Coordinates of C-alpha atoms in Angstrom, one line a residue:
Chain A
M1 CA 148.2 122.9 101.1
K2 CA 147.3 119.4 101.9
F3 CA 144.8 118.2 104.5
D4 CA 143.8 114.7 105.7
W5 CA 140.3 113.8 107.0
P6 CA 139.3 110.3 108.3
V7 CA 136.0 108.8 107.2
Q8 CA 134.5 105.7 108.8
I9 CA 132.2 103.5 106.7
Y10 CA 128.8 102.7 108.2
W11 CA 125.8 100.7 106.9
E12 CA 124.2 103.8 105.5
D13 CA 127.1 104.2 103.1
T14 CA 126.9 100.8 101.5
D15 CA 124.7 99.2 98.9
A16 CA 123.5 95.7 98.1
G17 CA 126.5 95.1 95.9
G18 CA 128.4 94.9 99.2
V19 CA 130.4 98.0 98.7
V20 CA 130.1 101.8 99.3
Y21 CA 127.5 103.3 97.0
H22 CA 129.3 105.5 94.5
S23 CA 127.7 108.9 95.2
Q24 CA 128.7 108.6 98.9
Y25 CA 132.3 109.4 98.0
L26 CA 131.1 112.9 96.9
N27 CA 129.6 113.4 100.4
F28 CA 132.9 112.3 102.0
M29 CA 134.8 114.7 99.8
E30 CA 132.5 117.6 100.8
R31 CA 133.0 116.7 104.5
A32 CA 136.7 116.9 103.9
R33 CA 136.5 120.3 102.2
T34 CA 134.3 121.6 105.0
E35 CA 136.9 120.5 107.6
F36 CA 139.8 121.8 105.4
L37 CA 138.2 125.3 105.4
R38 CA 137.5 125.0 109.1
S39 CA 141.2 124.2 109.8
L40 CA 141.9 127.6 108.2
G41 CA 139.3 129.3 110.5
L42 CA 136.8 129.5 107.6
M43 CA 133.6 128.2 109.0
Q44 CA 130.9 128.2 106.3
T45 CA 128.2 129.6 108.6
L46 CA 130.5 132.6 109.3
L47 CA 131.2 133.0 105.6
K48 CA 127.5 133.2 105.0
D49 CA 126.7 135.5 107.9
E50 CA 129.7 137.8 107.4
F51 CA 130.0 137.9 103.6
G52 CA 126.7 136.5 102.3
I53 CA 128.5 133.8 100.3
L54 CA 128.2 130.1 99.7
F55 CA 130.4 127.6 97.9
V56 CA 128.8 125.3 95.4
V57 CA 130.3 122.5 93.3
R58 CA 130.5 123.3 89.6
D59 CA 132.6 120.4 88.2
I60 CA 133.7 117.0 89.3
Q61 CA 135.9 114.5 87.5
I62 CA 136.0 111.3 89.6
R63 CA 137.6 107.9 89.0
F64 CA 136.3 105.0 91.1
K65 CA 139.5 102.8 91.2
K66 CA 138.6 100.3 94.0
P67 CA 135.6 99.9 96.2
A68 CA 135.4 100.6 99.9
K69 CA 133.4 98.2 102.2
F70 CA 131.4 98.3 105.4
D71 CA 133.5 99.2 108.4
D72 CA 136.5 100.4 106.4
A73 CA 138.5 103.3 107.8
L74 CA 139.3 105.7 104.9
N75 CA 141.4 108.8 104.6
V76 CA 140.3 111.7 102.4
N77 CA 143.3 113.7 101.2
T78 CA 142.4 117.2 100.0
A79 CA 144.8 119.6 98.2
L80 CA 143.8 123.1 97.1
I81 CA 145.7 123.3 93.7
K82 CA 144.4 126.6 92.3
V83 CA 142.6 129.7 93.6
G84 CA 140.8 131.9 91.1
R85 CA 138.7 135.1 91.6
S86 CA 135.6 133.1 92.5
L87 CA 136.9 129.5 92.0
L88 CA 138.7 127.0 94.1
E89 CA 140.1 123.9 92.4
F90 CA 140.7 120.9 94.6
E91 CA 142.4 117.5 94.1
Q92 CA 140.9 114.9 96.4
N93 CA 142.1 111.3 96.8
I94 CA 140.6 108.7 99.0
Y95 CA 142.7 105.9 100.5
R96 CA 142.3 102.8 102.6
G97 CA 145.7 102.5 104.1
D98 CA 148.1 102.5 101.1
E99 CA 145.3 101.5 98.6
H100 CA 144.2 104.3 96.4
L101 CA 140.4 104.0 96.0
I102 CA 139.2 107.3 94.5
A103 CA 140.9 110.0 92.5
A104 CA 138.9 113.3 91.9
K105 CA 139.2 116.8 90.8
V106 CA 136.5 119.2 92.2
D107 CA 135.9 122.8 91.2
V108 CA 134.0 124.9 93.6
V109 CA 132.5 128.3 92.9
C110 CA 131.9 131.2 95.4
I111 CA 128.3 132.5 94.9
G112 CA 126.1 135.0 96.6
A113 CA 123.8 133.2 99.0
D114 CA 120.8 135.0 97.7
S115 CA 121.7 135.7 94.1
F116 CA 123.2 132.3 93.4
R117 CA 125.6 134.0 91.0
P118 CA 129.4 133.9 91.2
V119 CA 131.0 136.6 93.3
S120 CA 134.7 137.3 94.2
I121 CA 136.1 135.4 97.1
P122 CA 136.4 137.9 100.0
E123 CA 140.0 139.2 100.4
K124 CA 140.1 138.2 104.1
M125 CA 139.4 134.6 103.0
M126 CA 141.8 134.8 100.1
R127 CA 144.6 135.7 102.4
L128 CA 144.0 132.6 104.5
L129 CA 143.9 130.4 101.4
M130 CA 147.1 131.8 100.0
L131 CA 149.3 131.1 103.0
Chain B
M1 CA 91.1 109.4 103.2
K2 CA 93.5 106.8 101.8
F3 CA 96.2 107.3 99.2
D4 CA 98.5 104.9 97.4
W5 CA 101.9 105.9 96.0
P6 CA 104.4 103.6 94.2
V7 CA 108.1 103.4 95.1
Q8 CA 110.7 101.6 93.0
I9 CA 113.8 100.4 94.9
Y10 CA 117.1 101.4 93.4
W11 CA 120.8 100.7 94.4
E12 CA 120.9 103.9 96.4
D13 CA 118.2 102.6 98.7
T14 CA 120.0 99.3 99.6
D15 CA 122.8 98.4 102.0
A16 CA 125.4 95.7 102.2
G17 CA 123.0 93.5 104.2
G18 CA 121.3 93.1 100.8
V19 CA 118.1 94.9 101.8
V20 CA 116.7 98.4 101.9
Y21 CA 118.5 100.5 104.5
H22 CA 116.0 101.1 107.3
S23 CA 116.0 105.0 107.3
Q24 CA 115.0 105.0 103.6
Y25 CA 111.5 103.9 104.4
L26 CA 111.1 107.3 106.2
N27 CA 112.0 109.0 102.9
F28 CA 109.5 106.9 101.0
M29 CA 106.8 107.8 103.5
E30 CA 107.6 111.5 103.1
R31 CA 107.4 111.2 99.3
A32 CA 103.9 109.7 99.8
R33 CA 102.7 112.4 102.2
T34 CA 104.0 115.0 99.7
E35 CA 102.0 113.4 96.9
F36 CA 99.0 112.9 99.1
L37 CA 98.9 116.6 99.8
R38 CA 99.5 117.4 96.1
S39 CA 96.6 115.2 95.2
L40 CA 94.4 117.6 97.3
G41 CA 95.9 120.6 95.6
L42 CA 98.2 121.4 98.5
M43 CA 101.6 121.9 97.1
Q44 CA 104.1 122.6 99.8
T45 CA 105.9 125.4 97.9
L46 CA 102.5 127.2 97.7
L47 CA 101.8 126.5 101.4
K48 CA 105.1 128.2 102.2
D49 CA 104.7 131.1 99.8
E50 CA 101.0 131.8 100.5
F51 CA 100.8 131.0 104.2
G52 CA 104.5 130.9 105.4
I53 CA 104.1 127.4 106.8
L54 CA 106.1 124.2 106.7
F55 CA 105.2 120.7 107.9
V56 CA 107.8 118.9 110.1
V57 CA 107.7 115.4 111.5
R58 CA 107.3 115.3 115.3
D59 CA 106.9 111.7 116.1
I60 CA 107.3 108.4 114.3
Q61 CA 106.5 104.9 115.5
I62 CA 107.7 102.4 112.9
R63 CA 107.8 98.6 112.8
F64 CA 110.1 97.0 110.2
K65 CA 108.3 93.7 109.6
K66 CA 110.0 92.4 106.4
P67 CA 112.8 93.8 104.3
A68 CA 112.5 95.1 100.8
K69 CA 115.2 94.3 98.2
F70 CA 116.8 95.9 95.2
D71 CA 114.4 96.3 92.3
D72 CA 111.3 95.7 94.4
A73 CA 108.2 97.7 93.4
L74 CA 106.5 98.9 96.6
N75 CA 103.3 100.6 97.5
V76 CA 103.1 103.2 100.2
N77 CA 99.5 103.4 101.6
T78 CA 98.9 106.7 103.5
A79 CA 95.8 107.4 105.6
L80 CA 95.2 110.7 107.4
I81 CA 93.6 109.5 110.6
K82 CA 93.3 112.7 112.7
V83 CA 93.5 116.5 112.1
G84 CA 94.3 118.8 115.0
R85 CA 94.7 122.5 115.2
S86 CA 98.3 122.3 114.1
L87 CA 98.8 118.5 113.9
L88 CA 98.3 115.8 111.2
E89 CA 98.3 112.2 112.2
F90 CA 99.0 109.7 109.5
E91 CA 99.0 105.9 109.3
Q92 CA 101.4 104.7 106.7
N93 CA 101.9 101.1 105.5
I94 CA 104.3 99.8 102.9
Y95 CA 103.5 96.7 100.9
R96 CA 105.2 94.6 98.2
G97 CA 102.2 93.1 96.6
D98 CA 100.3 91.5 99.4
E99 CA 103.2 91.4 101.8
H100 CA 103.1 93.9 104.6
L101 CA 106.7 95.2 105.1
I102 CA 106.3 98.4 107.1
A103 CA 103.7 99.7 109.6
A104 CA 104.1 103.3 110.8
K105 CA 102.3 106.1 112.6
V106 CA 103.6 109.6 111.7
D107 CA 102.7 112.8 113.5
V108 CA 103.4 116.0 111.5
V109 CA 103.2 119.5 112.9
C110 CA 102.4 122.8 111.0
I111 CA 105.1 125.4 111.9
G112 CA 105.9 128.9 110.8
A113 CA 108.6 128.7 108.2
D114 CA 110.6 131.4 110.0
S115 CA 109.6 131.0 113.6
F116 CA 109.8 127.2 113.5
R117 CA 107.0 127.2 116.1
P118 CA 103.6 125.4 115.8
V119 CA 100.9 127.5 114.1
S120 CA 97.3 126.7 113.2
I121 CA 96.8 124.9 109.9
P122 CA 95.2 127.5 107.5
E123 CA 91.5 127.2 107.2
K124 CA 91.6 126.9 103.4
M125 CA 93.9 123.9 103.8
M126 CA 91.8 122.5 106.7
R127 CA 88.7 122.4 104.5
L128 CA 90.5 120.4 101.8
L129 CA 91.8 117.9 104.5
M130 CA 88.3 117.5 106.0
L131 CA 86.5 116.5 102.9
Chain C
M1 CA 125.8 100.9 130.0
K2 CA 126.0 104.4 128.4
F3 CA 128.0 105.5 125.5
D4 CA 128.6 108.9 123.8
W5 CA 129.3 109.4 120.2
P6 CA 129.9 112.8 118.5
V7 CA 128.3 113.6 115.1
Q8 CA 129.2 116.6 113.0
I9 CA 126.5 118.0 110.7
Y10 CA 127.4 118.5 107.1
W11 CA 125.5 119.8 104.0
E12 CA 124.5 116.3 103.1
D13 CA 122.5 116.0 106.3
T14 CA 120.4 119.1 105.8
D15 CA 117.3 119.9 103.8
A16 CA 115.8 123.0 102.2
G17 CA 113.9 123.8 105.4
G18 CA 117.3 124.8 106.7
V19 CA 117.5 122.0 109.2
V20 CA 118.7 118.3 109.4
Y21 CA 116.4 116.0 107.3
H22 CA 114.5 113.9 109.8
S23 CA 115.6 110.4 108.6
Q24 CA 119.3 111.4 109.0
Y25 CA 118.9 111.0 112.8
L26 CA 118.3 107.3 112.3
N27 CA 121.6 107.1 110.5
F28 CA 123.4 109.0 113.3
M29 CA 121.8 106.5 115.8
E30 CA 123.1 103.6 113.9
R31 CA 126.6 105.0 113.7
A32 CA 126.4 105.3 117.5
R33 CA 125.2 101.7 118.0
T34 CA 128.0 100.5 115.7
E35 CA 130.6 102.4 117.7
F36 CA 129.0 101.2 121.0
L37 CA 129.4 97.6 119.9
R38 CA 132.9 98.3 118.7
S39 CA 133.8 99.8 122.1
L40 CA 132.9 96.3 123.5
G41 CA 135.1 94.6 120.9
L42 CA 132.0 93.6 118.9
M43 CA 132.9 94.5 115.3
Q44 CA 130.0 93.7 113.1
T45 CA 132.2 92.3 110.3
L46 CA 133.6 89.8 112.9
L47 CA 130.1 88.9 114.2
K48 CA 129.1 88.1 110.6
D49 CA 132.2 86.1 109.8
E50 CA 132.5 84.3 113.1
F51 CA 128.8 83.7 114.0
G52 CA 127.0 84.4 110.7
I53 CA 124.7 87.0 112.3
L54 CA 123.5 90.5 111.5
F55 CA 121.6 93.0 113.6
V56 CA 118.6 94.7 112.0
V57 CA 116.3 97.3 113.4
R58 CA 112.8 96.0 114.2
D59 CA 111.1 99.0 115.9
I60 CA 111.8 102.7 116.4
Q61 CA 109.9 105.2 118.4
I62 CA 111.3 108.6 117.8
R63 CA 110.4 112.1 118.9
F64 CA 111.9 115.0 117.0
K65 CA 111.9 117.7 119.8
K66 CA 114.2 120.4 118.2
P67 CA 116.0 120.6 114.9
A68 CA 119.7 120.5 114.4
K69 CA 121.3 122.8 111.8
F70 CA 124.3 122.8 109.4
D71 CA 127.6 122.7 111.2
D72 CA 126.1 121.7 114.5
A73 CA 128.2 119.4 116.7
L74 CA 125.9 116.8 118.2
N75 CA 126.3 114.1 120.8
V76 CA 124.4 110.7 120.5
N77 CA 123.9 109.1 123.9
T78 CA 123.2 105.4 123.6
A79 CA 122.0 103.2 126.5
L80 CA 121.4 99.4 126.2
I81 CA 118.4 99.0 128.5
K82 CA 117.4 95.4 127.9
V83 CA 118.9 92.3 126.4
G84 CA 116.7 89.4 125.3
R85 CA 117.4 86.1 123.7
S86 CA 117.7 87.7 120.2
L87 CA 116.7 91.3 121.0
L88 CA 118.6 94.4 122.1
E89 CA 116.6 97.4 123.3
F90 CA 118.4 100.8 123.2
E91 CA 117.5 104.2 124.4
Q92 CA 119.1 106.8 122.3
N93 CA 119.1 110.6 122.8
I94 CA 120.7 113.3 120.7
Y95 CA 121.9 116.5 122.2
R96 CA 123.5 119.8 121.1
G97 CA 125.3 120.8 124.2
D98 CA 122.5 120.9 126.9
E99 CA 119.6 121.0 124.4
H100 CA 117.8 117.7 124.0
L101 CA 116.9 117.4 120.2
I102 CA 115.9 113.7 119.7
A103 CA 114.5 111.0 122.1
A104 CA 114.3 107.5 120.7
K105 CA 113.8 103.9 121.6
V106 CA 115.3 101.4 119.1
D107 CA 114.8 97.6 119.2
V108 CA 117.3 95.6 117.3
V109 CA 117.0 91.9 116.4
C110 CA 119.8 89.4 115.9
I111 CA 119.2 87.5 112.7
G112 CA 121.0 84.9 110.6
A113 CA 122.9 86.6 107.8
D114 CA 121.5 84.2 105.3
S115 CA 118.2 83.1 106.8
F116 CA 117.2 86.6 107.8
R117 CA 115.3 84.9 110.7
P118 CA 115.9 85.7 114.4
V119 CA 118.6 83.7 116.1
S120 CA 119.9 83.7 119.7
I121 CA 122.6 86.2 120.4
P122 CA 125.9 84.2 120.7
E123 CA 126.9 83.6 124.3
K124 CA 130.4 85.1 123.8
M125 CA 128.7 88.4 122.7
M126 CA 126.1 88.1 125.5
R127 CA 128.8 88.0 128.1
L128 CA 130.3 91.2 126.8
L129 CA 126.9 92.9 126.7
M130 CA 126.0 91.9 130.3
L131 CA 129.1 93.3 132.0
Chain D
M1 CA 119.6 105.1 71.8
K2 CA 118.0 107.8 73.9
F3 CA 115.9 107.4 77.0
D4 CA 114.0 109.9 79.1
W5 CA 113.2 109.3 82.8
P6 CA 111.3 111.7 85.1
V7 CA 112.5 112.6 88.6
Q8 CA 110.5 114.4 91.2
I9 CA 112.4 116.4 93.8
Y10 CA 111.5 115.7 97.4
W11 CA 112.7 117.2 100.7
E12 CA 115.2 114.3 101.1
D13 CA 117.0 115.5 97.9
T14 CA 117.6 119.1 99.1
D15 CA 120.1 120.8 101.4
A16 CA 120.1 123.9 103.6
G17 CA 121.4 126.0 100.6
G18 CA 117.8 125.6 99.4
V19 CA 118.7 123.5 96.4
V20 CA 119.3 119.8 95.5
Y21 CA 122.4 118.4 97.2
H22 CA 125.0 117.8 94.5
S23 CA 125.6 114.1 95.0
Q24 CA 121.8 113.4 94.5
Y25 CA 122.1 114.0 90.8
L26 CA 124.4 110.9 90.6
N27 CA 121.5 108.9 92.2
F28 CA 119.0 110.3 89.7
M29 CA 121.3 109.3 86.9
E30 CA 121.7 105.7 88.2
R31 CA 117.9 105.4 88.5
A32 CA 117.7 106.5 84.8
R33 CA 120.4 103.9 83.7
T34 CA 118.5 101.2 85.6
E35 CA 115.2 102.1 83.9
F36 CA 117.0 102.4 80.5
L37 CA 118.3 98.8 80.9
R38 CA 114.9 97.7 82.1
S39 CA 113.3 99.2 79.0
L40 CA 115.5 96.8 77.0
G41 CA 114.5 93.9 79.1
L42 CA 117.8 93.9 81.0
M43 CA 116.7 93.7 84.7
Q44 CA 119.8 93.9 86.8
T45 CA 118.6 91.2 89.2
L46 CA 118.3 88.8 86.2
L47 CA 121.7 89.9 84.9
K48 CA 123.2 88.9 88.3
D49 CA 121.3 85.7 88.6
E50 CA 121.7 84.5 85.0
F51 CA 125.2 85.8 84.2
G52 CA 126.7 86.6 87.6
I53 CA 127.5 90.2 86.6
L54 CA 127.1 93.6 88.1
F55 CA 127.6 97.1 86.6
V56 CA 129.7 99.5 88.5
V57 CA 130.5 103.2 87.8
R58 CA 134.2 103.7 86.9
D59 CA 134.3 107.4 85.8
I60 CA 132.1 110.4 86.0
Q61 CA 132.6 113.8 84.6
I62 CA 129.8 116.1 85.7
R63 CA 129.1 119.8 85.3
F64 CA 126.5 121.3 87.7
K65 CA 125.2 124.2 85.5
K66 CA 122.1 125.2 87.4
P67 CA 120.5 124.1 90.6
A68 CA 117.2 122.2 91.0
K69 CA 114.9 123.0 93.9
F70 CA 112.3 121.3 96.1
D71 CA 109.2 120.1 94.2
D72 CA 110.9 120.5 90.7
A73 CA 109.9 117.9 88.1
L74 CA 113.1 117.0 86.2
N75 CA 113.9 114.9 83.2
V76 CA 117.0 112.7 83.0
N77 CA 118.0 112.1 79.4
T78 CA 120.3 109.1 78.9
A79 CA 122.2 108.2 75.8
L80 CA 124.4 105.1 75.4
I81 CA 127.2 106.5 73.2
K82 CA 129.7 103.6 73.2
V83 CA 129.7 99.9 74.0
G84 CA 133.1 98.2 74.7
R85 CA 133.9 94.7 75.6
S86 CA 133.2 95.3 79.3
L87 CA 132.4 99.1 79.2
L88 CA 129.3 101.2 78.6
E89 CA 129.7 104.9 78.0
F90 CA 126.7 107.1 78.8
E91 CA 125.9 110.7 78.2
Q92 CA 123.4 111.9 80.7
N93 CA 121.7 115.3 80.9
I94 CA 119.2 116.6 83.3
Y95 CA 116.6 119.2 82.4
R96 CA 113.9 121.2 84.1
G97 CA 111.6 121.9 81.1
D98 CA 114.0 123.6 78.6
E99 CA 116.6 124.5 81.2
H100 CA 119.8 122.4 81.1
L101 CA 120.8 121.7 84.7
I102 CA 123.3 118.9 84.6
A103 CA 125.7 117.6 81.9
A104 CA 127.5 114.3 82.6
K105 CA 129.5 111.5 81.0
V106 CA 129.4 108.2 82.9
D107 CA 131.5 105.1 82.3
V108 CA 130.1 101.9 83.6
V109 CA 132.1 98.6 83.8
C110 CA 130.7 95.1 83.7
I111 CA 132.2 93.1 86.6
G112 CA 131.9 89.6 88.1
A113 CA 129.5 89.8 91.0
D114 CA 131.9 87.8 93.1
S115 CA 135.3 88.6 91.6
F116 CA 134.6 92.3 91.3
R117 CA 136.9 92.2 88.2
P118 CA 135.9 93.3 84.7
V119 CA 134.3 90.6 82.5
S120 CA 132.9 90.7 79.0
I121 CA 129.4 91.9 78.6
P122 CA 127.3 88.7 77.8
E123 CA 126.5 88.4 74.1
K124 CA 122.8 88.2 74.7
M125 CA 122.9 91.5 76.5
M126 CA 125.2 93.0 73.8
R127 CA 122.7 92.2 71.1
L128 CA 120.0 94.1 72.9
L129 CA 122.3 97.1 73.5
M130 CA 123.4 97.2 69.8
L131 CA 119.9 97.4 68.3

C-alpha cells in the first residue's frame, strides 16, 4: 500500500539556516500517516472512541539527504511495509519533484489510550490494513 | 507583582527570514506565566488535580517592535496587573538587554478542565495572587 | 477582498489540554496570508528576489473564542481591510463550520530583506492589492 | 565527553494524547548540542562568522521508550562519540530522574553556510572537540 500526501512549506517550518528545520519533517510524516489511515476509513478520533486506542511512534530512523526551503511543494510518500500484532512499520520518503529529500523508517505502536501499554490492533482495523 | 524569566533562542525558534518566528514569542510568554505561577507555589498540574481547573488564553494584544535572532538571550518580564473572578490580566514585555523587543497584554481565563467553561479562581489561589 | 483557506488539525497542533495550542492559530493565519498573496500572483520568494522585500508581522490582536480539537477541519477567512504605504491590515477569522473560533486583526509591514526597515510596497504589488 | 542539559516541559511541548509530542525531543536534543558546543567555547554564531560553517543533522536513530508529560523536568545527556573530518556523531539520552525516556544517535555534518556542502571541521574547533 502506497499513499502520497502533499505538504506546502510555510515560514513556520523554516529556520535561520534558510531551510526547513529538521524536526518538522517528522510532523509532515505524521500528517501523512494520519491521512493514509483516513483514506482507509480509519479516523483516529473514531479509533479512540470506538476501541480506546492510540498510535504512538516507537522508533524512527531518518536520513536528511537534501534540505527543503520556504515555499517548496513537497510530496510525502508513505508505504505500510509490515503489520504486527500491535505494530505498524512504515517507510516514508519525502520528495520535491524528482529530488529525494528525506528517507525514513517509522515504527508505530498501538496502545491503550488510558493504559499507555501496547494492545492488539483491533481486527476490524487489521482487515482494512491487510487489503 | 513582577517576574523575570530568561529565554535562550535556539534554531527551532527562528525562521528563514533570519529572525525568531513571530508565534514563538507567545510560547515564551506562556513559559514565563507558568514559571511565575510556580514561583507562587501554583503548579498547574496541582491546580488541575486539586481544583479541576485549567488556565487558557482568551485575548492577546502584541506588538512586535524588534526581532530577536538565533542565540540571543532574552528576558521575559511578566506583571499581573488585574485579577478578576475568573480572569488574570498580564502585561508581558520581552527584552534583549536594554532593547525592548515585544510588548504584550495577555488575558487568561480560569476554566473547568472538563467543562471548558469559566469558573471562579479558587480562593486559596486567589490569596497567593493577591499578596 | 476575501479569501478562504482550509486548515486540517493534526497531533502537532494540539496540547495536553486536549485542544489546539494557542500560538498555532498564528501559524494558520500566516499560511492563509501566504496563500492569499499567492492567489494574487504575489509569491513571497519572488517578492524577495525581485524587490528585496519581506513582510513581517507588527501587531496582532486576537481573541480566542472557542477551542479547536484534533482532527477538526477549519477555515481561515482573510480580508485585506487597509493598504498603507508600507502596511497591510488584515482581518482574519477562523471557523469550524458555522462556529466562530478565532477573531484577529493582523498588521503586516513591508521591510527591506537586508535592512529590516520599513519600505514602500512596490507599485506593481500595490496595483494587484488594490483591484 | 559527556554533557547534561536540563529541559522543562511546557504546554507548547505536549499534544492531545497528554504527552510530549514526539518531534519535540529532537528540538530538546538540538538545544543540548548547542549548549554542549557553547560549553567548549564554540558558539555557532561565531563558527558561522569566523569560519563560514553550519552544522546540520544528517541521520537520526531514535527510540521513544517512555513518554514525558506536562511540567516534567528532564535531563538531556549528550556524548560526542566520534569525530570525523566533517562529521560529529552524538549519543543522546533523555531522562526523567532515573527513568530512561529517549535513546538516540545523531549524526551532524559540517557544511559551508553558503554552499550547503560538507567541509572539513576547522582545526581550531577540532582541537577543542578532541580534548
